[in-house]
PDB file of C-alpha atoms in Angstrom:
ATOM      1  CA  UNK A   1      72.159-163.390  23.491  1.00  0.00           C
ATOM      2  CA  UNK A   2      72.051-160.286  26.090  1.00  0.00           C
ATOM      3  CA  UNK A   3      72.153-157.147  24.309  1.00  0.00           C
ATOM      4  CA  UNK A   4      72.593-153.109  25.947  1.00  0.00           C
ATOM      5  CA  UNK A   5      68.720-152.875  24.944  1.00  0.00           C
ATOM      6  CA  UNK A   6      67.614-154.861  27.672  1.00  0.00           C
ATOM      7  CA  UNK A   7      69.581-153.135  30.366  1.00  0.00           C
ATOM      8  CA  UNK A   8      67.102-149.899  30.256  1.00  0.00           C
ATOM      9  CA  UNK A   9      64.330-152.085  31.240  1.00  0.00           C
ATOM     10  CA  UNK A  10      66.114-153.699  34.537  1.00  0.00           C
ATOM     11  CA  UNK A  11      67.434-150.281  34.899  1.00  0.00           C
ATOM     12  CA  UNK A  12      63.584-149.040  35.110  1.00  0.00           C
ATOM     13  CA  UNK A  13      62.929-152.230  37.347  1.00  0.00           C
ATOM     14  CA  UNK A  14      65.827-151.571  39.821  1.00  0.00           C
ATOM     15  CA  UNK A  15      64.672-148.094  40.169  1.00  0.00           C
ATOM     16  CA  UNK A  16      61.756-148.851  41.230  1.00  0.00           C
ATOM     17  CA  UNK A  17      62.708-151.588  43.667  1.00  0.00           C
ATOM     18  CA  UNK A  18      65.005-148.916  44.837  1.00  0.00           C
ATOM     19  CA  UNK A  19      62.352-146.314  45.199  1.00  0.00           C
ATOM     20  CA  UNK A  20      60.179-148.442  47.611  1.00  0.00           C
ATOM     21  CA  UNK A  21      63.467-148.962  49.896  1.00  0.00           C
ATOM     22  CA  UNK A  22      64.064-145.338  50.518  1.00  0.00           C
ATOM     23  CA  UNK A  23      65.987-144.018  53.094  1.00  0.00           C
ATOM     24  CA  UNK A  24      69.679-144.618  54.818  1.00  0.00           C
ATOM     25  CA  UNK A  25      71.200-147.973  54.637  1.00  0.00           C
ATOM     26  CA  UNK A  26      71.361-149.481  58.189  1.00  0.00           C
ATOM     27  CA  UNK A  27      74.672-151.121  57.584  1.00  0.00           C
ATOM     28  CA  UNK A  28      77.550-150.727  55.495  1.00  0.00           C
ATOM     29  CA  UNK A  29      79.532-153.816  54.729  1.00  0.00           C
ATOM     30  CA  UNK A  30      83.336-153.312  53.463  1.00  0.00           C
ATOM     31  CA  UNK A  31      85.022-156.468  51.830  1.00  0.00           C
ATOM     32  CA  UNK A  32      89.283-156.090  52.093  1.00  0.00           C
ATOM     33  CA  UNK A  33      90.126-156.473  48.019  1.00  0.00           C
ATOM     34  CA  UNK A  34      93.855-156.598  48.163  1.00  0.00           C
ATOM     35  CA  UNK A  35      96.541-158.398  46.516  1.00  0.00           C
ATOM     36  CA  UNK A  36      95.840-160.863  50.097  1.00  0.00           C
ATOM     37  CA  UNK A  37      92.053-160.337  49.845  1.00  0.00           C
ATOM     38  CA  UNK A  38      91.633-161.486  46.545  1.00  0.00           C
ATOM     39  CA  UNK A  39      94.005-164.159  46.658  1.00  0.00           C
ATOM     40  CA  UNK A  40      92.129-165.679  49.387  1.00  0.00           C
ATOM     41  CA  UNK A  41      88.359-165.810  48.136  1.00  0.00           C
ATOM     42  CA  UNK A  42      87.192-162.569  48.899  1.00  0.00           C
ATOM     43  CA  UNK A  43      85.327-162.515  45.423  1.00  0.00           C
ATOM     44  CA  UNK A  44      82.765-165.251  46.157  1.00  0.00           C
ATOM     45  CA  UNK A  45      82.422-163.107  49.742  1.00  0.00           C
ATOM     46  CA  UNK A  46      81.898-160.078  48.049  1.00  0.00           C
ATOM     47  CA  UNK A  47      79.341-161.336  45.829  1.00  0.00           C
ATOM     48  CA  UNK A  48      77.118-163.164  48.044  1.00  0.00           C
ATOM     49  CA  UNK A  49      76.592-160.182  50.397  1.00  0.00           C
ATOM     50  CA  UNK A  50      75.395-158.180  47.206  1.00  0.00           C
ATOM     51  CA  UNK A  51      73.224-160.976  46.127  1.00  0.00           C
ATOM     52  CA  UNK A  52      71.994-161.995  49.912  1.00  0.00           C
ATOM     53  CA  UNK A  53      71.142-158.634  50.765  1.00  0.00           C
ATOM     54  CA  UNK A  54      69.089-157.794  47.626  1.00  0.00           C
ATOM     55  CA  UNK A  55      67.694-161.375  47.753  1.00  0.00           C
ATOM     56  CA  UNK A  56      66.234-159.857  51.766  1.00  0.00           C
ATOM     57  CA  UNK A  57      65.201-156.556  50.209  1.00  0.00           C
ATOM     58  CA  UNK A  58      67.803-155.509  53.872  1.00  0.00           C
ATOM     59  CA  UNK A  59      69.473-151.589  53.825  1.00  0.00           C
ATOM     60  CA  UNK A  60      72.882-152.212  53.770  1.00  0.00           C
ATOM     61  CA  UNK A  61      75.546-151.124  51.403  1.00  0.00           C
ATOM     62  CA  UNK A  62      78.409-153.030  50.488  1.00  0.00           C
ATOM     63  CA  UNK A  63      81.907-151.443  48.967  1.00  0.00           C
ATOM     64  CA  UNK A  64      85.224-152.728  48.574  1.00  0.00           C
ATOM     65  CA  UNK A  65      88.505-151.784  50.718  1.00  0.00           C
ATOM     66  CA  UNK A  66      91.879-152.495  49.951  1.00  0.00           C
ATOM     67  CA  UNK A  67      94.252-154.471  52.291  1.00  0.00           C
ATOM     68  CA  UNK A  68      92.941-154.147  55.807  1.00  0.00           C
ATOM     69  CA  UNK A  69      96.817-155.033  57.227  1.00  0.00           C
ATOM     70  CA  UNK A  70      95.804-158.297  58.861  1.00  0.00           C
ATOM     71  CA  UNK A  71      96.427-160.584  55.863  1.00  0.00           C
ATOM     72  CA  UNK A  72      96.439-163.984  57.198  1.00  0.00           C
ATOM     73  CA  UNK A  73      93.213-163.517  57.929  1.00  0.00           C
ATOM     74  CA  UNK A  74      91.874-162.956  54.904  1.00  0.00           C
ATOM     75  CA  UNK A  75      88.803-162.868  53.259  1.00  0.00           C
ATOM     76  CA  UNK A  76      88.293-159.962  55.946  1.00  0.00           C
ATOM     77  CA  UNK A  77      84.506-158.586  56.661  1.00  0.00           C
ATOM     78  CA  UNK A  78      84.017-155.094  58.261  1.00  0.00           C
ATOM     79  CA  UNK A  79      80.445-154.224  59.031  1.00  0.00           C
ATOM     80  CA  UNK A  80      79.679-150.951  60.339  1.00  0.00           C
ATOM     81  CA  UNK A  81      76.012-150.041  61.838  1.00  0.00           C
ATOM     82  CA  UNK A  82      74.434-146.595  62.387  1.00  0.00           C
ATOM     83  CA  UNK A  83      75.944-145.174  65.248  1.00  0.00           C
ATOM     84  CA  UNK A  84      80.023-146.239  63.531  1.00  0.00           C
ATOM     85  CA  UNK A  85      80.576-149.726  65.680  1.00  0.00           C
ATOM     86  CA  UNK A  86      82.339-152.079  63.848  1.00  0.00           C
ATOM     87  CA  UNK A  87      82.523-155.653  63.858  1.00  0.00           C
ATOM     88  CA  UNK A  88      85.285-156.938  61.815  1.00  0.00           C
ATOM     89  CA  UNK A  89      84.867-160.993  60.252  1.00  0.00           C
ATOM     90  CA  UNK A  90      87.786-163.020  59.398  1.00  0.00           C
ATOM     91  CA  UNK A  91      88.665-165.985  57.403  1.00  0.00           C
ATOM     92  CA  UNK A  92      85.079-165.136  55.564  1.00  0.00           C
ATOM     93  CA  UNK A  93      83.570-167.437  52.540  1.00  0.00           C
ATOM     94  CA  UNK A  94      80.369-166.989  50.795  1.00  0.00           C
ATOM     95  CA  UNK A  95      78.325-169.460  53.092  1.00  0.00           C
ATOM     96  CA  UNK A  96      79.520-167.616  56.602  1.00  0.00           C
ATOM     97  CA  UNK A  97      78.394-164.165  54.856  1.00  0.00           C
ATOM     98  CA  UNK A  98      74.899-165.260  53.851  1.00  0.00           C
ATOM     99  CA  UNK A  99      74.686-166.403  57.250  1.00  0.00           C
ATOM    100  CA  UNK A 100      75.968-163.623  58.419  1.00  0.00           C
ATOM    101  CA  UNK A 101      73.687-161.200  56.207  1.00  0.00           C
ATOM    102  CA  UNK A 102      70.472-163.038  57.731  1.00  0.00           C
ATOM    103  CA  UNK A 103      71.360-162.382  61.495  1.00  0.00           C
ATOM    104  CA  UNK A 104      73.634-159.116  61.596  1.00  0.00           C
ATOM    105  CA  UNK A 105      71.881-157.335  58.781  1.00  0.00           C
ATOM    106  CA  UNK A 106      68.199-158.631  58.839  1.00  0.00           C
ATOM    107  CA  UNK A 107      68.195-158.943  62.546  1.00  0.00           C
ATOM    108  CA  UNK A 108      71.277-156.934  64.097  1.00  0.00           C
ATOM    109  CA  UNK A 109      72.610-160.260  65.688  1.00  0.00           C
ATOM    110  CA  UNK A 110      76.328-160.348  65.478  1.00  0.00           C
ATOM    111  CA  UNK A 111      77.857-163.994  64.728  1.00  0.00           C
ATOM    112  CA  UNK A 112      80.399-163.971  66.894  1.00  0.00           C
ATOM    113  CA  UNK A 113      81.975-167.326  66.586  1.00  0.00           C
ATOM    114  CA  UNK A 114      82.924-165.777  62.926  1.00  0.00           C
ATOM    115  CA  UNK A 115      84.676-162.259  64.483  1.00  0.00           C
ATOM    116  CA  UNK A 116      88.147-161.582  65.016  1.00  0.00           C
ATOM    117  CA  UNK A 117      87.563-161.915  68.614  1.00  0.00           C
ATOM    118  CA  UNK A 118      86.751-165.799  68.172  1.00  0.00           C
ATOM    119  CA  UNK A 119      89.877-166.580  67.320  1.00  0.00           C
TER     120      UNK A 119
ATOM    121  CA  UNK B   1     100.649-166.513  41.804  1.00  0.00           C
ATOM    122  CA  UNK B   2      96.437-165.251  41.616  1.00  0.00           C
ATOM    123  CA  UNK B   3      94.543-168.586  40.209  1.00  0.00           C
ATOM    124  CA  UNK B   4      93.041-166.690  37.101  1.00  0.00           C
ATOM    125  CA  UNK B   5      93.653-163.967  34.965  1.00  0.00           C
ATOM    126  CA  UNK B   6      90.342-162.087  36.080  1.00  0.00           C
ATOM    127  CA  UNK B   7      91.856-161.420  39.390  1.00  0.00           C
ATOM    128  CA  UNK B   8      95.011-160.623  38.459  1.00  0.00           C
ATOM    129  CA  UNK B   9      93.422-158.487  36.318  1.00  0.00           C
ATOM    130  CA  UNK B  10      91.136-156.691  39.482  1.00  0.00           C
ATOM    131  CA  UNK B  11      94.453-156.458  41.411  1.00  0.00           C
ATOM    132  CA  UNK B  12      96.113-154.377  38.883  1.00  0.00           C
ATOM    133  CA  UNK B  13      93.608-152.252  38.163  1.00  0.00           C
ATOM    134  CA  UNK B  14      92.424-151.594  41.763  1.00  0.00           C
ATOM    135  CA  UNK B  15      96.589-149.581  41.941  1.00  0.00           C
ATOM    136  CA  UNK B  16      95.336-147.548  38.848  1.00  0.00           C
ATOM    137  CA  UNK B  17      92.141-146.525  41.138  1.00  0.00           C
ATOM    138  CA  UNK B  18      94.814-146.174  44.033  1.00  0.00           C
ATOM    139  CA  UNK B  19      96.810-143.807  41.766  1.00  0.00           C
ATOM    140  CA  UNK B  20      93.716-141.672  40.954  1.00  0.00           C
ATOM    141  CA  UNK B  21      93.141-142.446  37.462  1.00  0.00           C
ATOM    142  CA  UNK B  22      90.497-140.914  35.326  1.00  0.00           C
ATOM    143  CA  UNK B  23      90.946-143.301  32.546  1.00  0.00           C
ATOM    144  CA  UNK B  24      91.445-146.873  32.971  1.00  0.00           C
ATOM    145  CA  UNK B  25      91.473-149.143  29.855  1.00  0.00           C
ATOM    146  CA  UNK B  26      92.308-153.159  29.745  1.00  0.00           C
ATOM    147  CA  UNK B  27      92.744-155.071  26.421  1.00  0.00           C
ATOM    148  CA  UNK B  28      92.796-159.161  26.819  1.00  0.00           C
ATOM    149  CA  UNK B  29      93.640-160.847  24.211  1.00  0.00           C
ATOM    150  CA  UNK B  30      92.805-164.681  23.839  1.00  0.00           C
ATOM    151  CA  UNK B  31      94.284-165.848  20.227  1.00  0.00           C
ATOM    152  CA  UNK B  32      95.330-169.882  19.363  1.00  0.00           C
ATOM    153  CA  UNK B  33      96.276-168.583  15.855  1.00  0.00           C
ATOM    154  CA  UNK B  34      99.162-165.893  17.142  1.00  0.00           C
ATOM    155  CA  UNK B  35      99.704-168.473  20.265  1.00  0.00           C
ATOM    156  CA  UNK B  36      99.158-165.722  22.674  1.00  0.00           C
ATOM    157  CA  UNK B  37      97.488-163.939  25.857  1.00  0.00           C
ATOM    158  CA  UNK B  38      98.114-161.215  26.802  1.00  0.00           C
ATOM    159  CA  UNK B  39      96.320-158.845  29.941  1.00  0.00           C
ATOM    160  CA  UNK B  40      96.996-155.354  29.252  1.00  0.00           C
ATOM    161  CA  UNK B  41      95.843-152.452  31.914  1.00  0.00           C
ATOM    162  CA  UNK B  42      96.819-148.551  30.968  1.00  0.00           C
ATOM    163  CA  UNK B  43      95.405-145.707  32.918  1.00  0.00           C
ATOM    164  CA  UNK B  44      96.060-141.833  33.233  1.00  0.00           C
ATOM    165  CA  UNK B  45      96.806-142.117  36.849  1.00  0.00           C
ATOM    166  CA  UNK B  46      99.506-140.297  39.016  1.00  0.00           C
ATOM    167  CA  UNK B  47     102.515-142.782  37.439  1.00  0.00           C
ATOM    168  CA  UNK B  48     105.528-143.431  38.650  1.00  0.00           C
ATOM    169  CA  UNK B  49     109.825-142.037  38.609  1.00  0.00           C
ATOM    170  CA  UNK B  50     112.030-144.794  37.416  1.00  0.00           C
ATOM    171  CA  UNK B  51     113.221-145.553  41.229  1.00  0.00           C
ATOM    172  CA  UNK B  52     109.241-146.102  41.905  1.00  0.00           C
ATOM    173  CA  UNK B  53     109.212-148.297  38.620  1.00  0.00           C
ATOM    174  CA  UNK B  54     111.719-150.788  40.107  1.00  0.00           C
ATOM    175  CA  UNK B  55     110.891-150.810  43.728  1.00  0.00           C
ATOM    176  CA  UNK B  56     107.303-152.148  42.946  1.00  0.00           C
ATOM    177  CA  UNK B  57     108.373-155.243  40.817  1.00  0.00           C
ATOM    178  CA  UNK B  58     110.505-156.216  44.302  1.00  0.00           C
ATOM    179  CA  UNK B  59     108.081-158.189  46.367  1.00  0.00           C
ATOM    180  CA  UNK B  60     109.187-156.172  49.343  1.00  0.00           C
ATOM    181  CA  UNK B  61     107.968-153.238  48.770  1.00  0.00           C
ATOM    182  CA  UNK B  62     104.658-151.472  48.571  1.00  0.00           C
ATOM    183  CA  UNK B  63     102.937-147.633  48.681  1.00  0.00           C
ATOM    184  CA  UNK B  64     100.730-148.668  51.670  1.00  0.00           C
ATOM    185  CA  UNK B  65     101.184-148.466  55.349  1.00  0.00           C
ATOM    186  CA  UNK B  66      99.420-151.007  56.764  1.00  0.00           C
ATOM    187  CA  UNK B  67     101.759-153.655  55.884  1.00  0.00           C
ATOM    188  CA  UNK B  68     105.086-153.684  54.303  1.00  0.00           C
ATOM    189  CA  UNK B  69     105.084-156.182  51.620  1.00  0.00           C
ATOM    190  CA  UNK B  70     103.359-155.838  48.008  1.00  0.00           C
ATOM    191  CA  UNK B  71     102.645-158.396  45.651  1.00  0.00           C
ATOM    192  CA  UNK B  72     100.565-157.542  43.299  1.00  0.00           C
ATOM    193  CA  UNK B  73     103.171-156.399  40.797  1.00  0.00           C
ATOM    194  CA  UNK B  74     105.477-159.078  41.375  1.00  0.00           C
ATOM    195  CA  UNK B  75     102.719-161.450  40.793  1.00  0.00           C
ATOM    196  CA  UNK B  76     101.374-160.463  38.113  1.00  0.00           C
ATOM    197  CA  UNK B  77     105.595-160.486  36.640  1.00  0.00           C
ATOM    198  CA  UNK B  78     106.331-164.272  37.886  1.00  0.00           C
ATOM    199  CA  UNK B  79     102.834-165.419  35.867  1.00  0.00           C
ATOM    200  CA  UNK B  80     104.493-163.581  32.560  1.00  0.00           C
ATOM    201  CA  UNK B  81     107.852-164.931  32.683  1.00  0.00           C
ATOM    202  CA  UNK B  82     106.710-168.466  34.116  1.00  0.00           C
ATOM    203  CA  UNK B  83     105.008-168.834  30.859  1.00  0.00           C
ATOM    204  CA  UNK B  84     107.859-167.756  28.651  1.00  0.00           C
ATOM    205  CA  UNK B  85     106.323-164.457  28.142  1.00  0.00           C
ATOM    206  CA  UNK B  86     107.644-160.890  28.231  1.00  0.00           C
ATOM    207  CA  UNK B  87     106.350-158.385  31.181  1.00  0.00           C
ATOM    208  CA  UNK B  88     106.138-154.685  30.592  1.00  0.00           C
ATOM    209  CA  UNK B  89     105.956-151.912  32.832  1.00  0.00           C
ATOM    210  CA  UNK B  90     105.905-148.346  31.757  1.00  0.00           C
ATOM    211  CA  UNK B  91     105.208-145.270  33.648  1.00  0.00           C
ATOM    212  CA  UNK B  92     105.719-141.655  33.534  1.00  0.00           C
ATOM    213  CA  UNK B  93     104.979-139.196  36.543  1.00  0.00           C
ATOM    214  CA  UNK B  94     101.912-137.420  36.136  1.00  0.00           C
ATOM    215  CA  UNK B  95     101.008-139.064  32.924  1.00  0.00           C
ATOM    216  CA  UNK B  96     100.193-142.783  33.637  1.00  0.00           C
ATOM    217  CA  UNK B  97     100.903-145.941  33.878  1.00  0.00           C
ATOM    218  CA  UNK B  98     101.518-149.515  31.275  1.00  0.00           C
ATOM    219  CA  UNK B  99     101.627-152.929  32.371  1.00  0.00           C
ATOM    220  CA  UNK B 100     101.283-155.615  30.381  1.00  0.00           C
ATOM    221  CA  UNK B 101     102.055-158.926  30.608  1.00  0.00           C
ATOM    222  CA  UNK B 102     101.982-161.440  27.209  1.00  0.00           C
ATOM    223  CA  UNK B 103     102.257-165.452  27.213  1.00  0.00           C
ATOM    224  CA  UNK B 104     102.314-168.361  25.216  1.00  0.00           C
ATOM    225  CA  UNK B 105      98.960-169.678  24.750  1.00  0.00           C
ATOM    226  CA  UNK B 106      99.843-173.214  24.784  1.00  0.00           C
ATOM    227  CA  UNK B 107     101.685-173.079  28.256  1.00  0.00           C
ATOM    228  CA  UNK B 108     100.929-175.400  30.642  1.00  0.00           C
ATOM    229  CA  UNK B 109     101.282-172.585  33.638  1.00  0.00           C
ATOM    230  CA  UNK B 110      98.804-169.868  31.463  1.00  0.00           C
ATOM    231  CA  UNK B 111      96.544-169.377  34.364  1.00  0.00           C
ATOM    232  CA  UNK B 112      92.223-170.413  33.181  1.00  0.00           C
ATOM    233  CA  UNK B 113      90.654-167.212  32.777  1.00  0.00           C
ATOM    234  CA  UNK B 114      88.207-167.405  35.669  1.00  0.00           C
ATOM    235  CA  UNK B 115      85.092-165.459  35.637  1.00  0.00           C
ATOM    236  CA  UNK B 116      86.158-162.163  33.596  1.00  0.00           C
ATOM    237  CA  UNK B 117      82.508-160.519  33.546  1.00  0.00           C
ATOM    238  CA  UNK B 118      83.034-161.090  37.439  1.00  0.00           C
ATOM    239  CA  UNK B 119      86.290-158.857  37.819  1.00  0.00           C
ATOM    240  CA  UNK B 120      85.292-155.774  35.263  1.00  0.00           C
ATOM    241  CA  UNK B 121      82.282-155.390  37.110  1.00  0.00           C
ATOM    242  CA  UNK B 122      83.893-155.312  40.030  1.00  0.00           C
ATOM    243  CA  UNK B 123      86.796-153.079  39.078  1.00  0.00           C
ATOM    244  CA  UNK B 124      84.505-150.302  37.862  1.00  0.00           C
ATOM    245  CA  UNK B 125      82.535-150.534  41.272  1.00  0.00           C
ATOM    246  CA  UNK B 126      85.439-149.374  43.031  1.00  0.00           C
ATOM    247  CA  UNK B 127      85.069-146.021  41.734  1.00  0.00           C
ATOM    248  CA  UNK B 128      82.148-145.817  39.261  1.00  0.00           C
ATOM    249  CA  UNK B 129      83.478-142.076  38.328  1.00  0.00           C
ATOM    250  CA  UNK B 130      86.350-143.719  36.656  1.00  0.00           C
ATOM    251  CA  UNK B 131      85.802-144.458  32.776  1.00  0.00           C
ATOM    252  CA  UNK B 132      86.720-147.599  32.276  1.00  0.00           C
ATOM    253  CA  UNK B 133      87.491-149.234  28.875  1.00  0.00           C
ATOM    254  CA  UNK B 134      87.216-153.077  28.696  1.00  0.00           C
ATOM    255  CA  UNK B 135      88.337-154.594  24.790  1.00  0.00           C
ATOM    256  CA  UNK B 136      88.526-158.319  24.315  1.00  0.00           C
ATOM    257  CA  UNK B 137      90.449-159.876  20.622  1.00  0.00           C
ATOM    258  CA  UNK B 138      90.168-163.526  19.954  1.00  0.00           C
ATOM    259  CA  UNK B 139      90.494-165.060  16.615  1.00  0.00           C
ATOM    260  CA  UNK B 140      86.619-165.379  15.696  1.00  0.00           C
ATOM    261  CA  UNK B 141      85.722-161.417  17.496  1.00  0.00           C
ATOM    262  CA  UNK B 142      86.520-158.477  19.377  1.00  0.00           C
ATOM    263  CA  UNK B 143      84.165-157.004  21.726  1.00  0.00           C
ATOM    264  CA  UNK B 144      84.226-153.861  23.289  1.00  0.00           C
ATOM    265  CA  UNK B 145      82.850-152.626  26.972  1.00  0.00           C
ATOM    266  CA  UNK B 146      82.875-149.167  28.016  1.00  0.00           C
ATOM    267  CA  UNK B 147      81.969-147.941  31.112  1.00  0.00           C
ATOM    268  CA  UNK B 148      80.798-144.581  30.143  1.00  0.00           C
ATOM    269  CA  UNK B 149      77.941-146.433  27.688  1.00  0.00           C
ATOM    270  CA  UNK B 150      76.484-148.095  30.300  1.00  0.00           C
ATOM    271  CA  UNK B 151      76.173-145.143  33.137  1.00  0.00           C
ATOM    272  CA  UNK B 152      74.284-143.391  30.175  1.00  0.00           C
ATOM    273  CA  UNK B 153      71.727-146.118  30.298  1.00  0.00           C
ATOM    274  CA  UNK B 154      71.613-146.617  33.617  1.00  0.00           C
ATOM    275  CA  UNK B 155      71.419-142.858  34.810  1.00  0.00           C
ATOM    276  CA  UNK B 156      71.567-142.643  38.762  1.00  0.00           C
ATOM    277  CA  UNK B 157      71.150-146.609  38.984  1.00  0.00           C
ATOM    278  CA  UNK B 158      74.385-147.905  40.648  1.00  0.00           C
ATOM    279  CA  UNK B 159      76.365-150.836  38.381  1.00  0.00           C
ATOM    280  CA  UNK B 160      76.789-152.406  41.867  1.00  0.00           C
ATOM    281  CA  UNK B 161      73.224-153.166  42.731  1.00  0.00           C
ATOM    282  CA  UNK B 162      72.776-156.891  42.906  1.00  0.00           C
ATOM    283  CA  UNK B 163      70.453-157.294  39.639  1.00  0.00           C
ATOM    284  CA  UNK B 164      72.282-154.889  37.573  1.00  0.00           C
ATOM    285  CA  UNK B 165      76.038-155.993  38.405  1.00  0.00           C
ATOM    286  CA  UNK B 166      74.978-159.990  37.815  1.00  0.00           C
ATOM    287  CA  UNK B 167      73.066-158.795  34.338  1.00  0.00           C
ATOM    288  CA  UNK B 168      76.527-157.073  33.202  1.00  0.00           C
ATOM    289  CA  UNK B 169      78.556-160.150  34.255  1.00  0.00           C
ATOM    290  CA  UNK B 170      76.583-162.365  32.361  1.00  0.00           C
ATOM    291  CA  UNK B 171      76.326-160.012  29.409  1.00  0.00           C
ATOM    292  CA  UNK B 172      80.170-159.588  29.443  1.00  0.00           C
ATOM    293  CA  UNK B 173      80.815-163.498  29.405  1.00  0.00           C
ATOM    294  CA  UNK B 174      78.728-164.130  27.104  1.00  0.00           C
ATOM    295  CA  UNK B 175      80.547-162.090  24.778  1.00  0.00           C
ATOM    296  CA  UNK B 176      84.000-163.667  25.474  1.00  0.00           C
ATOM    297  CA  UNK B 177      83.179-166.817  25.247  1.00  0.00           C
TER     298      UNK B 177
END
């Protein structure tokens, strides 16, 4: 059984993990969580580019959005780089995004058979 | 209709963030004994007039811009009444907002719970300044999560880094269960 107790000492370990990653994030990732986000998947989404990117120790942050106003197709993935260029992902599940965390974030390749533009 | 409870429960509180609330507190309540669930979610936010009140339980309507239908409400209102349960909305400008849906337990359209720890976690990292309340009441316990607790511990550690958000998922479910 988990108890609050053990929380300090990830707390302590995720500090420090944090510590050695200093600096900016290089990407920010926002997930669409509306009524039409949720309803299609976008949990599962959301969750694998937290775990994926942690898993690659990559900069990126991710944060949640409500509706996006293109519902149909939902889950939808903005990522944004440095510099403010967006790339927007549609129909998203959690397989595309830890694809898509291994080439956009780790190596700034954009998957475009997965972007808006694709279909 | 959502396919659990947990995100019906994120939608719903994810309008209390939209309507700026401070407070946000959900009670769940799981019991075979009084043959009910029930999914309550209260917050302090901006509420609503009574013209608001009855606009947002019509499917066509919704605050945003970028679309023009909203169906979180509505949803969340069909899943009450399809399981002969009672759906409550109360709201008062400036003071906040009730909703609260109750069902029979044994109803074959109660929607499964679906992963709970998942959507609390979630709902606070939409805004971690927002104090968020989480109680659950079965028959065998009641357990308590409070959002306020946990930023203590964790200091300037955010819930939503990978390792700390799956911990509090886990811990949450485990309690439920």
């Amino acid at each position: 059984m988990k108890s609050l107790a053990d929380l300090k000492a990830l707390r302590d370990q995720t500090k420090k993990r944090l510590d050695l990653r200093d600096g900016e994030s290089d990407y920010r990732v926002v997930v669409g969580m509306g009524t039409c986000g949720i309803a299609a998947g976008a949990r599962p989404v959301l969750n694998a580019f937290v775990e994926e990117i942690a898993k690659e120790n990559l900069k990126a942050s991710v944060t949640q959005i409500g509706c996006i106003g293109m519902c149909s197709y939902e889950p939808l993935v903005e990522i944004y780089d440095k510099e403010g260029n967006k790339t927007t992902y549609v129909h998203m599940d959690a397989n595309k995004a830890v694809e898509i965390v291994k080439k956009h974030i780790g190596q700034g390749i954009v998957c475009e058979n997965y972007t808006i533009g694709a279909k | 209709m959502m396919e659990s409870l947990s995100s019906t429960l994120l939608d719903i509180a994810s309008n209390s963030v939209r309507a700026c609330a401070k407070n946000i507190g959900i009670t769940f309540v799981d019991s075979f004994r009084q043959d009910l669930v029930s999914l309550e979610i209260k917050d302090d936010g901006k509420g609503m007039d009574e013209e608001m009140i009855q606009k947002v339980q019509d499917p066509f309507f919704t605050t945003r811009t970028t679309r023009r239908i909203g169906l979180g409400i509505p949803f969340f209102k069909e899943m009450a009444e399809q399981c002969e349960g009672t759906f409550v909305l109360e709201s008062k400008v400036n003071v906040g907002t009730r909703i609260k849906a109750s069902m029979k337990k044994s109803h074959w359209d109660v929607p499964p719970r679906g992963d709970m720890g998942d959507a609390i976690v979630l709902a606070i990292c939409m805004d971690e300044s927002i104090h968020f309340h989480f109680d659950y009441i079965s028959d065998e316990k009641t357990f308590c999560f409070d959002s306020l607790e946990i930023r203590e511990i964790l200091g300037d550690v955010s819930i939503a880094e990978a390792e700390i958000s799956s911990w509090l998922k886990a811990y949450i479910n485990e309690s439920i269960q």
